[in-house]
Coordinates of C-alpha atoms in Angstrom, one line a residue:
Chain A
X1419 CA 0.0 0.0 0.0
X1420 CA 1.5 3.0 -0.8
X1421 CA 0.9 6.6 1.3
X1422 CA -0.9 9.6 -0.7
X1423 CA 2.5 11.8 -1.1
X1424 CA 2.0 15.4 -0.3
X1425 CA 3.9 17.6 -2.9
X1426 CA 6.5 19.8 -1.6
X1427 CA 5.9 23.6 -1.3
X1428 CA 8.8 26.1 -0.6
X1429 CA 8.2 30.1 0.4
X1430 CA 10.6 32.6 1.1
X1431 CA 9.9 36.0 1.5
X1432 CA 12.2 39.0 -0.4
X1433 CA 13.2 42.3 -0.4
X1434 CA 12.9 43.7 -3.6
X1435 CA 15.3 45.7 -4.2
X1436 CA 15.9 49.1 -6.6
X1437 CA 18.2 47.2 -9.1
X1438 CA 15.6 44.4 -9.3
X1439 CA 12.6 47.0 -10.9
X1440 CA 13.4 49.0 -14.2
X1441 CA 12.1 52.4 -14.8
X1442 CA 8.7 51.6 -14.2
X1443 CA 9.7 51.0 -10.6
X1444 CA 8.4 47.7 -10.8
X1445 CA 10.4 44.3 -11.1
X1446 CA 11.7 43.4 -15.1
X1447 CA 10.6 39.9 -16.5
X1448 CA 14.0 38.8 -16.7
X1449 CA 14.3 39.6 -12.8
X1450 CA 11.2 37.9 -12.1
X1451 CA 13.0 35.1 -13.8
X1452 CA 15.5 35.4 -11.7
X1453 CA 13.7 35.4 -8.3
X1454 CA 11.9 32.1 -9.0
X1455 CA 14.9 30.5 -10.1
X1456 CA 16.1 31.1 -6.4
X1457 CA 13.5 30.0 -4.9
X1458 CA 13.5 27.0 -6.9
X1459 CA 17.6 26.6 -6.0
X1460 CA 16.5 27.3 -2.0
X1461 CA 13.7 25.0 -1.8
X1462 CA 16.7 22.6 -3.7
X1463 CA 19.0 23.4 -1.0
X1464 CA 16.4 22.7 1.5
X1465 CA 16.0 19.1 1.1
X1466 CA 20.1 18.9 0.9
X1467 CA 20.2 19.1 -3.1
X1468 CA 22.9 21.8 -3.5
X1469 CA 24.8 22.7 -6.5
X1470 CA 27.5 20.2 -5.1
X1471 CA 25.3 17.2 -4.7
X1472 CA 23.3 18.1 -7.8
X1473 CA 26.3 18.4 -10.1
X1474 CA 27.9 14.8 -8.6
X1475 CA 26.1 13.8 -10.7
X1476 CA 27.5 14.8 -14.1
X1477 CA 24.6 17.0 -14.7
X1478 CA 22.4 20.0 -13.9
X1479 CA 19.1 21.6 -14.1
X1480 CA 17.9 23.0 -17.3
X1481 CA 14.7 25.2 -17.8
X1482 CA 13.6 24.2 -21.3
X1483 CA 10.3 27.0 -21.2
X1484 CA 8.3 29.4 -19.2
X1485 CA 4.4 29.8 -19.1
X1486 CA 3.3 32.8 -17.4
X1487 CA 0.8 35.2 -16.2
X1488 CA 1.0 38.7 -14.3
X1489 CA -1.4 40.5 -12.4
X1490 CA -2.3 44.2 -13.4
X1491 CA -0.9 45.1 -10.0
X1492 CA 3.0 44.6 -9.4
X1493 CA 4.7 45.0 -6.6
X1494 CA 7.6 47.8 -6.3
X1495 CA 11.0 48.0 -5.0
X1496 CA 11.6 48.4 -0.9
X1497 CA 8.3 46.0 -0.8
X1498 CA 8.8 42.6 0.5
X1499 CA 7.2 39.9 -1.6
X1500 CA 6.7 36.5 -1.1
X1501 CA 8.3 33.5 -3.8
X1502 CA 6.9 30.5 -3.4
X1503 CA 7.7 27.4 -5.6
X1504 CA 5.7 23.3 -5.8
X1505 CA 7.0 20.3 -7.7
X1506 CA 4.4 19.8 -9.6
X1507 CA 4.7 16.3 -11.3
X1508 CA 7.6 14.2 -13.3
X1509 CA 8.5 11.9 -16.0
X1510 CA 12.0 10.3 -16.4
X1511 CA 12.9 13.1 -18.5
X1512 CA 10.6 16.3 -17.9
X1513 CA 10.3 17.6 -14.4
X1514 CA 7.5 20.7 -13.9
X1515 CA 7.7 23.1 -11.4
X1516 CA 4.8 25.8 -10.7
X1517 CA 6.1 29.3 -9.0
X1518 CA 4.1 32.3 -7.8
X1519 CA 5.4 35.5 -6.5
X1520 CA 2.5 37.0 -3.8
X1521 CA 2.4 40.1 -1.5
X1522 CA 3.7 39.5 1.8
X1523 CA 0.4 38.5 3.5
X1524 CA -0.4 36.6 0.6
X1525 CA -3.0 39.0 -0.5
X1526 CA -2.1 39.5 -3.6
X1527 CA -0.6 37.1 -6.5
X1528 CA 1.1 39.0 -8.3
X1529 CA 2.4 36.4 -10.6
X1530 CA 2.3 32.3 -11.6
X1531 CA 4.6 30.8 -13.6
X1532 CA 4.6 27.1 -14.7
X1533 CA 8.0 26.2 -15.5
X1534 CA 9.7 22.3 -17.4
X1535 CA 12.9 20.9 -16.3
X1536 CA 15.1 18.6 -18.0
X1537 CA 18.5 17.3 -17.1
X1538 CA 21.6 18.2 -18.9
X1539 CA 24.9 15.9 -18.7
X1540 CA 27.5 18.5 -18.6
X1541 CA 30.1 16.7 -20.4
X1542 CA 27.9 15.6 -23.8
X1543 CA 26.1 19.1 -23.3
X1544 CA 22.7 16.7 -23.6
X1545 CA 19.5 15.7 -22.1
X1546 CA 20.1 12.6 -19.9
X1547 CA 17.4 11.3 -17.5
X1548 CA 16.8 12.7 -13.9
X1549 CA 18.5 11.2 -11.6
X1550 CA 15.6 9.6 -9.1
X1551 CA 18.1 10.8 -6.0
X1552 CA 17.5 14.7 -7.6
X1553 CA 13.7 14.2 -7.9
X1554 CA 12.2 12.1 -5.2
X1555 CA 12.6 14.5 -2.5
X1556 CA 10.4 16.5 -3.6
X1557 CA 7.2 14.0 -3.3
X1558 CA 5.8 14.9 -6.6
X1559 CA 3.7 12.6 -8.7
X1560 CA 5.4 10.5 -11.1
X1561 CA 3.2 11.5 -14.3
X1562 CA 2.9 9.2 -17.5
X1563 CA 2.0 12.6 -19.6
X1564 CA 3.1 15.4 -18.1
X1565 CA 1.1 18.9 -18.6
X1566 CA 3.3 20.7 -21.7
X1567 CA 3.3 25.1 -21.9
X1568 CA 1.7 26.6 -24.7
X1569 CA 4.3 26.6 -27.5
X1570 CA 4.7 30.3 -28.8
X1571 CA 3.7 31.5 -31.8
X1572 CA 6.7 32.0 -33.9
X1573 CA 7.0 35.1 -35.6
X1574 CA 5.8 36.0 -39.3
X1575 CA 9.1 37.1 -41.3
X1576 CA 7.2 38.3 -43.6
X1577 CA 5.6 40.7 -41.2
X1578 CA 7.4 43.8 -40.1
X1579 CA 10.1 42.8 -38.1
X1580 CA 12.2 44.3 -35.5
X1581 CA 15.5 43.8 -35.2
X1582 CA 18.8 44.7 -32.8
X1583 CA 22.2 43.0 -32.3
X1584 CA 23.1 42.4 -28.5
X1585 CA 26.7 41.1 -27.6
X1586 CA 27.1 38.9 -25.2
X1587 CA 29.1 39.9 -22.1
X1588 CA 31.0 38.4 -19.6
X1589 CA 28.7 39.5 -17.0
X1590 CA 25.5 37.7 -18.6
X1591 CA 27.4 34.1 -17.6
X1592 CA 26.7 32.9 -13.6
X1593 CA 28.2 30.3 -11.8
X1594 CA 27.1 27.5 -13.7
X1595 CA 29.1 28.6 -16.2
X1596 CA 26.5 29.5 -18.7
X1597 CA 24.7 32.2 -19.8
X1598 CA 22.2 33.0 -17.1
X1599 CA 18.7 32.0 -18.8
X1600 CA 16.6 35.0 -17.4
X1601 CA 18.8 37.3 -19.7
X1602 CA 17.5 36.0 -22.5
X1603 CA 14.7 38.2 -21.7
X1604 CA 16.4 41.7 -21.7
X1605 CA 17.2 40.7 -25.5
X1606 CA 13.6 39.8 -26.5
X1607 CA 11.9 42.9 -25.1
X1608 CA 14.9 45.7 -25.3
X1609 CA 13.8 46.0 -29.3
X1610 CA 10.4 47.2 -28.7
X1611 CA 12.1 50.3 -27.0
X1612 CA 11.7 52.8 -24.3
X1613 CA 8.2 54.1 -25.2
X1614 CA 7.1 50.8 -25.8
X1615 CA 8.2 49.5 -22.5
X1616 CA 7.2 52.1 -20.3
X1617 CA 3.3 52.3 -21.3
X1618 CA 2.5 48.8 -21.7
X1619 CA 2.9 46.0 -18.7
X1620 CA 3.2 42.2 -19.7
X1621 CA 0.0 40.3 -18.9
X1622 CA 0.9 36.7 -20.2
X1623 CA 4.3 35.1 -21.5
X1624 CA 5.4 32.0 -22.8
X1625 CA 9.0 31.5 -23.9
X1626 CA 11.1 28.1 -25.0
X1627 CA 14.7 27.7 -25.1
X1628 CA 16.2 25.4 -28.0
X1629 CA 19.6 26.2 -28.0
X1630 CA 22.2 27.9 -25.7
X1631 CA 23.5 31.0 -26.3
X1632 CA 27.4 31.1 -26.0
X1633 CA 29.8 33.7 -24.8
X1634 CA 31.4 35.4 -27.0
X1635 CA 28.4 35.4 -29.2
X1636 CA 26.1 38.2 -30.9
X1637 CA 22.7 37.5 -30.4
X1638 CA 20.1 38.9 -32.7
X1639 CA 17.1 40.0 -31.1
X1640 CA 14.0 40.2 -34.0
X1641 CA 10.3 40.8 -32.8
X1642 CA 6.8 41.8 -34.9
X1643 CA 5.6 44.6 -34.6
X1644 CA 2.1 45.1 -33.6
X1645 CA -0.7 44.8 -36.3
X1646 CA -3.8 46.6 -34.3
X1647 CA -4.8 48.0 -31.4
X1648 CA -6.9 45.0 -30.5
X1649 CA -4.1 42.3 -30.5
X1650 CA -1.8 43.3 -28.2
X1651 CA 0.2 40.2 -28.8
X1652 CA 3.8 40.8 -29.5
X1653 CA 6.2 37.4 -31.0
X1654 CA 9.7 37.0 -30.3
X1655 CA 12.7 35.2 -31.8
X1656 CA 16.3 35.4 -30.5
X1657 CA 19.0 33.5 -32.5
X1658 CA 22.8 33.5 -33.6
X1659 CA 23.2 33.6 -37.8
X1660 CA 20.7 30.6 -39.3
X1661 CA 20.3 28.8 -35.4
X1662 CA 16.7 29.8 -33.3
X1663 CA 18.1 30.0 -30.0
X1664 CA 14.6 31.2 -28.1
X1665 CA 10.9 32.3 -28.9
X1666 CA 8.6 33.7 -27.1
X1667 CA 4.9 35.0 -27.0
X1668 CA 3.7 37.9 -24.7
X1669 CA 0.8 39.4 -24.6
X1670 CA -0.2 42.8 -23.2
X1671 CA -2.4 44.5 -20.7
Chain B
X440 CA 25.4 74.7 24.7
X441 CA 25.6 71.7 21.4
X442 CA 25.3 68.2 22.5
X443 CA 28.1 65.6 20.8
X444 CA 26.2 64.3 17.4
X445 CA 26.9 61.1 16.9
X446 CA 26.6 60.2 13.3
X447 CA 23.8 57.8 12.0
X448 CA 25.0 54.1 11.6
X449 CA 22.6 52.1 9.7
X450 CA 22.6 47.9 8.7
X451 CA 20.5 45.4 7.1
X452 CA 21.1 41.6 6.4
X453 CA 21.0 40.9 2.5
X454 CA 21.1 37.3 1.1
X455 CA 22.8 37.1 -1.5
X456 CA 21.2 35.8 -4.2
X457 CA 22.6 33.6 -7.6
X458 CA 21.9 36.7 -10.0
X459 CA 24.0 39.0 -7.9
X460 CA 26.9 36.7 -8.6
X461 CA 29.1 36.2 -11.7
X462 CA 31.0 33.1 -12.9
X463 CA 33.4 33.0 -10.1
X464 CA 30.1 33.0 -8.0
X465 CA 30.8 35.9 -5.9
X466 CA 29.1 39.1 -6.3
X467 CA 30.4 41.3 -9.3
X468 CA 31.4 44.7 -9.0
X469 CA 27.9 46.3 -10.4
X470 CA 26.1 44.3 -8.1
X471 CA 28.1 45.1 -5.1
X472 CA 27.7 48.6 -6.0
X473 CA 23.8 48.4 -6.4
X474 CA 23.7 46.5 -3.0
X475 CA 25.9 49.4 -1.0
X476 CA 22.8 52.0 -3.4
X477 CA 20.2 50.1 -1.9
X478 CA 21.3 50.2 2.0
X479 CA 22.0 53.6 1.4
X480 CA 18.0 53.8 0.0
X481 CA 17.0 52.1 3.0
X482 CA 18.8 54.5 5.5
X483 CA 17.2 57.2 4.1
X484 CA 13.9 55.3 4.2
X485 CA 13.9 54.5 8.1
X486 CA 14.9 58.5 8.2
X487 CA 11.4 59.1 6.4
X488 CA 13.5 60.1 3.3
X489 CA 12.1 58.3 0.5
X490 CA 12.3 58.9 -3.1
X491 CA 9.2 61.0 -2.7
X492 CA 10.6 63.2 -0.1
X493 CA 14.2 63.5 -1.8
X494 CA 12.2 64.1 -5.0
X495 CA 9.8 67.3 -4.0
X496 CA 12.7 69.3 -3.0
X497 CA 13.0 68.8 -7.1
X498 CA 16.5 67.3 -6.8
X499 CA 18.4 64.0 -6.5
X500 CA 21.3 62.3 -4.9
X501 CA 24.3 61.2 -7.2
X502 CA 27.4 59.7 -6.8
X503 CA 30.3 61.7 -7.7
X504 CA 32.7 58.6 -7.4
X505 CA 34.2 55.7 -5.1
X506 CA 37.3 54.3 -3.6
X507 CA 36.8 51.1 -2.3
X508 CA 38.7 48.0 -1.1
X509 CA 37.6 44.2 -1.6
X510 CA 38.8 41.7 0.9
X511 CA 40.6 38.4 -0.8
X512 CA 37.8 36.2 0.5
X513 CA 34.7 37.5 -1.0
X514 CA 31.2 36.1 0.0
X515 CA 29.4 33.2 -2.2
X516 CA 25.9 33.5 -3.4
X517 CA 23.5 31.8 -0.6
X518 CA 25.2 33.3 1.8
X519 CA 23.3 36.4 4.2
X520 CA 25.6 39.2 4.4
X521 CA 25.3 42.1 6.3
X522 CA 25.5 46.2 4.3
X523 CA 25.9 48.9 6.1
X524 CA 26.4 52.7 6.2
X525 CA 27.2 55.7 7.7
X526 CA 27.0 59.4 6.6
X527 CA 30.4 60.3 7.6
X528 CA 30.6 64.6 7.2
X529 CA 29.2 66.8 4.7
X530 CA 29.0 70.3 3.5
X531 CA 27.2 72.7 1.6
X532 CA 27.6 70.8 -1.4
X533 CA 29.5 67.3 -0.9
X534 CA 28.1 64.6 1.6
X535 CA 30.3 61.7 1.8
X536 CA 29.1 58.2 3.2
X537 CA 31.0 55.1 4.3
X538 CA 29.8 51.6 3.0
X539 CA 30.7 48.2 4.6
X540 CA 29.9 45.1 3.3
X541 CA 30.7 42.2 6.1
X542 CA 30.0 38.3 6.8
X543 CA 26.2 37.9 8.8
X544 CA 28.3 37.9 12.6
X545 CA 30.8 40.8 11.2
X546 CA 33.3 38.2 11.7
X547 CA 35.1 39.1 8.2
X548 CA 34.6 42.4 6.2
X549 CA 34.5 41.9 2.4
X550 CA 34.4 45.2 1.5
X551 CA 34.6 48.7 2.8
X552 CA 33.6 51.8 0.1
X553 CA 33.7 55.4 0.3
X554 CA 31.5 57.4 -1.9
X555 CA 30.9 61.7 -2.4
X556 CA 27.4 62.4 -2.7
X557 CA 26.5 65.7 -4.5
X558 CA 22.5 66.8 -5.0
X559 CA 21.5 67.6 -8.4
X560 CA 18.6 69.5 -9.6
X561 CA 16.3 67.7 -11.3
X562 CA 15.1 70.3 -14.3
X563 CA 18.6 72.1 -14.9
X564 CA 20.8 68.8 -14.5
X565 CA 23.3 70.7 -12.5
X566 CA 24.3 70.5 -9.1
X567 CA 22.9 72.5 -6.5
X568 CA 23.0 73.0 -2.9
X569 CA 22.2 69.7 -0.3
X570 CA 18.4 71.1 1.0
X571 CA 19.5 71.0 4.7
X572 CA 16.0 68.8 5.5
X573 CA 18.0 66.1 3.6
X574 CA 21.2 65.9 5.1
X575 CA 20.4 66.9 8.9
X576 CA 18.8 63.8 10.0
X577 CA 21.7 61.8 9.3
X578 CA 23.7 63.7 12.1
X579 CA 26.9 63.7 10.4
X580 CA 29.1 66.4 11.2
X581 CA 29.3 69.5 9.0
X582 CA 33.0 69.7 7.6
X583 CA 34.8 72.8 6.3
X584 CA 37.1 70.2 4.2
X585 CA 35.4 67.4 3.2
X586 CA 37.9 64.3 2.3
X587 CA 38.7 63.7 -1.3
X588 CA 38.6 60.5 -2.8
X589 CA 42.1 59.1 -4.6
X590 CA 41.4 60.4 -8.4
X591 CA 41.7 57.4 -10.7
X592 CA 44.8 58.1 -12.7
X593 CA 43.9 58.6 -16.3
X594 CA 44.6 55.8 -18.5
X595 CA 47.2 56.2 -21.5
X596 CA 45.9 56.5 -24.8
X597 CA 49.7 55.9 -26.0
X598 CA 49.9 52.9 -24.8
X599 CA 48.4 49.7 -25.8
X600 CA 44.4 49.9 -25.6
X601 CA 41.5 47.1 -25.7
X602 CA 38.3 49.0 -26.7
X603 CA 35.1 47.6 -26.4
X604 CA 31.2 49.4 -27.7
X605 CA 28.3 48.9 -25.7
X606 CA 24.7 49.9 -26.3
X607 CA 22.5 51.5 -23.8
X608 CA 19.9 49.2 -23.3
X609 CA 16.1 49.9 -21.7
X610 CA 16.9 47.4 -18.7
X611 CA 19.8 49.7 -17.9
X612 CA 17.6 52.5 -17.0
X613 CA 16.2 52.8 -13.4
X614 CA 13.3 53.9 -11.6
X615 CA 14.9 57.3 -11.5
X616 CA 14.9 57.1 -14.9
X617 CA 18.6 57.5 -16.0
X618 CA 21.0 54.8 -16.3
X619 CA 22.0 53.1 -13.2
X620 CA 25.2 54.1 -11.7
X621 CA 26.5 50.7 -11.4
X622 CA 26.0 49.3 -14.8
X623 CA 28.9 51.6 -15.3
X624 CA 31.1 48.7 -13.8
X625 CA 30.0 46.2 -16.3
X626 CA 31.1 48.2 -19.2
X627 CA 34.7 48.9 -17.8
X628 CA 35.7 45.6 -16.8
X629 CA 33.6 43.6 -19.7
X630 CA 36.5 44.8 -22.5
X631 CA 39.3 42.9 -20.3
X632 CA 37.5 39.5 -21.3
X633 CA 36.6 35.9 -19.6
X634 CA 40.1 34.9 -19.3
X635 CA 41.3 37.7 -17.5
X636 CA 37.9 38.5 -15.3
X637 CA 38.1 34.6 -14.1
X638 CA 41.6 34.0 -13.0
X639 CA 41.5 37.6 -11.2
X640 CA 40.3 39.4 -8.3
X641 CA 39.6 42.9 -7.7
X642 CA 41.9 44.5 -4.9
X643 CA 40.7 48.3 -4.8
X644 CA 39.2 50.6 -6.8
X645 CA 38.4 54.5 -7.9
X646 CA 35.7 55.3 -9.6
X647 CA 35.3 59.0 -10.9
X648 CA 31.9 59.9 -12.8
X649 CA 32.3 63.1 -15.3
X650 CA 29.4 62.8 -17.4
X651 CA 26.3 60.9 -17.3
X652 CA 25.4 58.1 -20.1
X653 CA 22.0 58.3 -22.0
X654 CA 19.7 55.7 -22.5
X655 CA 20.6 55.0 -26.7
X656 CA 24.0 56.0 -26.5
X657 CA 26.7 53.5 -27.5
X658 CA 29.2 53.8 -25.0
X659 CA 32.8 52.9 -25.9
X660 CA 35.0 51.2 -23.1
X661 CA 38.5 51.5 -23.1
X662 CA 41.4 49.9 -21.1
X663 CA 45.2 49.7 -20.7
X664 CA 46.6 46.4 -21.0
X665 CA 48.5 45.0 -18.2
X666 CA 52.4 45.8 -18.4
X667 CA 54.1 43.6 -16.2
X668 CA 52.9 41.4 -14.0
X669 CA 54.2 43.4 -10.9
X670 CA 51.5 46.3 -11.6
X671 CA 48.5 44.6 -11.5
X672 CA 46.7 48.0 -12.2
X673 CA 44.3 48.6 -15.0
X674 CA 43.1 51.9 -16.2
X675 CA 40.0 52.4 -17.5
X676 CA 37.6 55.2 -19.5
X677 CA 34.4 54.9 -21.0
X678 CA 32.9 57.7 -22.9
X679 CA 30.6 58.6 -25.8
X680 CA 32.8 60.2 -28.9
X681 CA 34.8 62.5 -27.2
X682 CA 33.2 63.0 -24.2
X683 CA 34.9 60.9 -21.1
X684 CA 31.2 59.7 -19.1
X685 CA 34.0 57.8 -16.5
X686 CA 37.4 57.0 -15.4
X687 CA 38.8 54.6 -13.2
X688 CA 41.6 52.4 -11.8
X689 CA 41.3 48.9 -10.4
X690 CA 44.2 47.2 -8.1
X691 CA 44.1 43.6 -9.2
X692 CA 45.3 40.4 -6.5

């Protein structure tokens, strides 16, 4: 007979601070990216899964997309919010974790992001299955079909496109040796510009990865413009020469 | 009769969180900057100075430079460290503040930073007076001479030069609407490349700010190459055509 396991759920509460929000005194997507991916690493830590432990094992965590929804409401800097993260179920491959950032008292939910994991070996740079030691802890239900994100829309090159080179710099790479993946986000939404940015707030995202981007590398950042009023639906591609490194859908409020 | 003012002292734990901290996975030199901003923030905050406040007397704070000193053993991301300030003397038109940034028991210090202050008014850009309402709370004494930070020594155009371009992106900007001061950091040290910026450590450093970048610009960093491996100093500039935004000289382990 086996017990009814109880999912794992991990809160922490957080400052956010000034260099966290952007001009509109609220956090950027790419930091909200950033937040949950530490809560995600503390809850880790929590059940003794450290980077140590985790990368014993020849491999580490990837995030292979994000599916995401933001209130009208966002909290602002010197406010202290609460991250909160569940394991939500697993495959031997695909591992999906749910995140939601709230106000303190949990009276508000500012934002829920469903998130997929797979391993990475770090020596053949490719997906390799979880190891059960990494997963288990967590109590989450082994799923046959686990739920998938919306796939984004990928953008019409024939439509009027947007386009701007970023370099990558040395500061974009953390201490997994990679190119942190909430960056990627500064490059899809720094071409829509300043104007852009500052009178329209994100209401619904949904990015996937399929390549790494290197250091070293220039990135180039394309996105359509918007067609009406009405569809306030903006699609994304970031890539290096011929390769599709990232897309992504948002939609605005 | 003038009772003995003793000035303001002001500390707040911080964790230190995965995104603050670059491939070597300690804190980078932008971040450490933008965590010694926000405890600076904060101490105006518990003082009743917000950004509000500071804002209807139709000026701003800005840094005019730093000197600081990093300790060899610098803190790891996971870690809660302590930040703290204190407004060390000021006059009419300089305020200078001590930063500290030191394990959660002060048992080690990883950093200690002095910065100049100088108010700016918001519609002519140019500096003005400290409003005495801002300043006196802080009880730091008034100085006739206030100290002067080390000038960073210029670097040598003459000599051999790595020169790197860098757009001004949206997510550089800040909720005061102008580029954030520490950003600066990532385009000096960027040029000097992954090789160099892993097997090295920052020692001390001057910072002097001239000019301020624009959100557009394309900022071009420049930096002396290393001569001999005795003088592990490098000089750097960044600047928009011939207008120098920044100088400053780093002291390398």
């Amino acid at each position: 007979m086996e017990l009814k396991q109880e999912a794992q759920t991990f809160e922490m509460p957080h400052l956010l601070t000034y260099y966290e929000c952007d001009e509109t005194s609220h956090p950027s997507l790419s930091m909200i990216l950033s937040m949950i991916s530490m809560v995600s690493d503390e809850h880790s830590m929590s059940l003794g899964m450290g980077t140590k432990e985790i990368q014993s094992t020849g491999g580490t965590w990837v995030v292979s997309g994000y599916e995401g929804h933001l209130s009208a409401k966002q909290p602002s800097f010197g406010e202290t919010v609460i991250l909160g993260t569940k394991a939500v179920s697993y495959n031997r491959f695909f591992a999906v974790r749910d995140f939601w950032i709230t106000g303190k008292e949990h009276q508000i939910e500012y934002a829920r992001i469903r998130s997929i994991f797979v391993f990475m070996n770090l020596k053949t740079r490719r997906m390799q299955s979880i190891p059960p030691a990494l997963i288990e802890p967590f109590n989450a239900p082994v799923a046959k079909r686990i739920p998938r994100l919306k796939r984004p829309q990928k953008l019409d090159e024939n439509a009027s496109v947007i386009k701007k080179n970023y370099q990558v710099r040395y500061f974009d790479l953390d201490a997994n040796h990679h190119v942190n993946n909430a960056r990627y986000f500064d490059w899809l939404l720094d071409p829509l510009g300043r104007d852009f940015l500052r009178g329209n707030q994100i209401k619904r995202f949904n990015l996937q990865y399929l390549q790494e981007v290197r250091n070293g590398e220039m990135v180039e950042s394309k996105v359509n413009k918007l067609q009406t009023n009405d569809e306030k639906v903006t699609y994304h591609q970031i890539g290096v020469g011929e390769q599709i490194d990232a897309i992504a859908e948002i939609e605005w409020y």
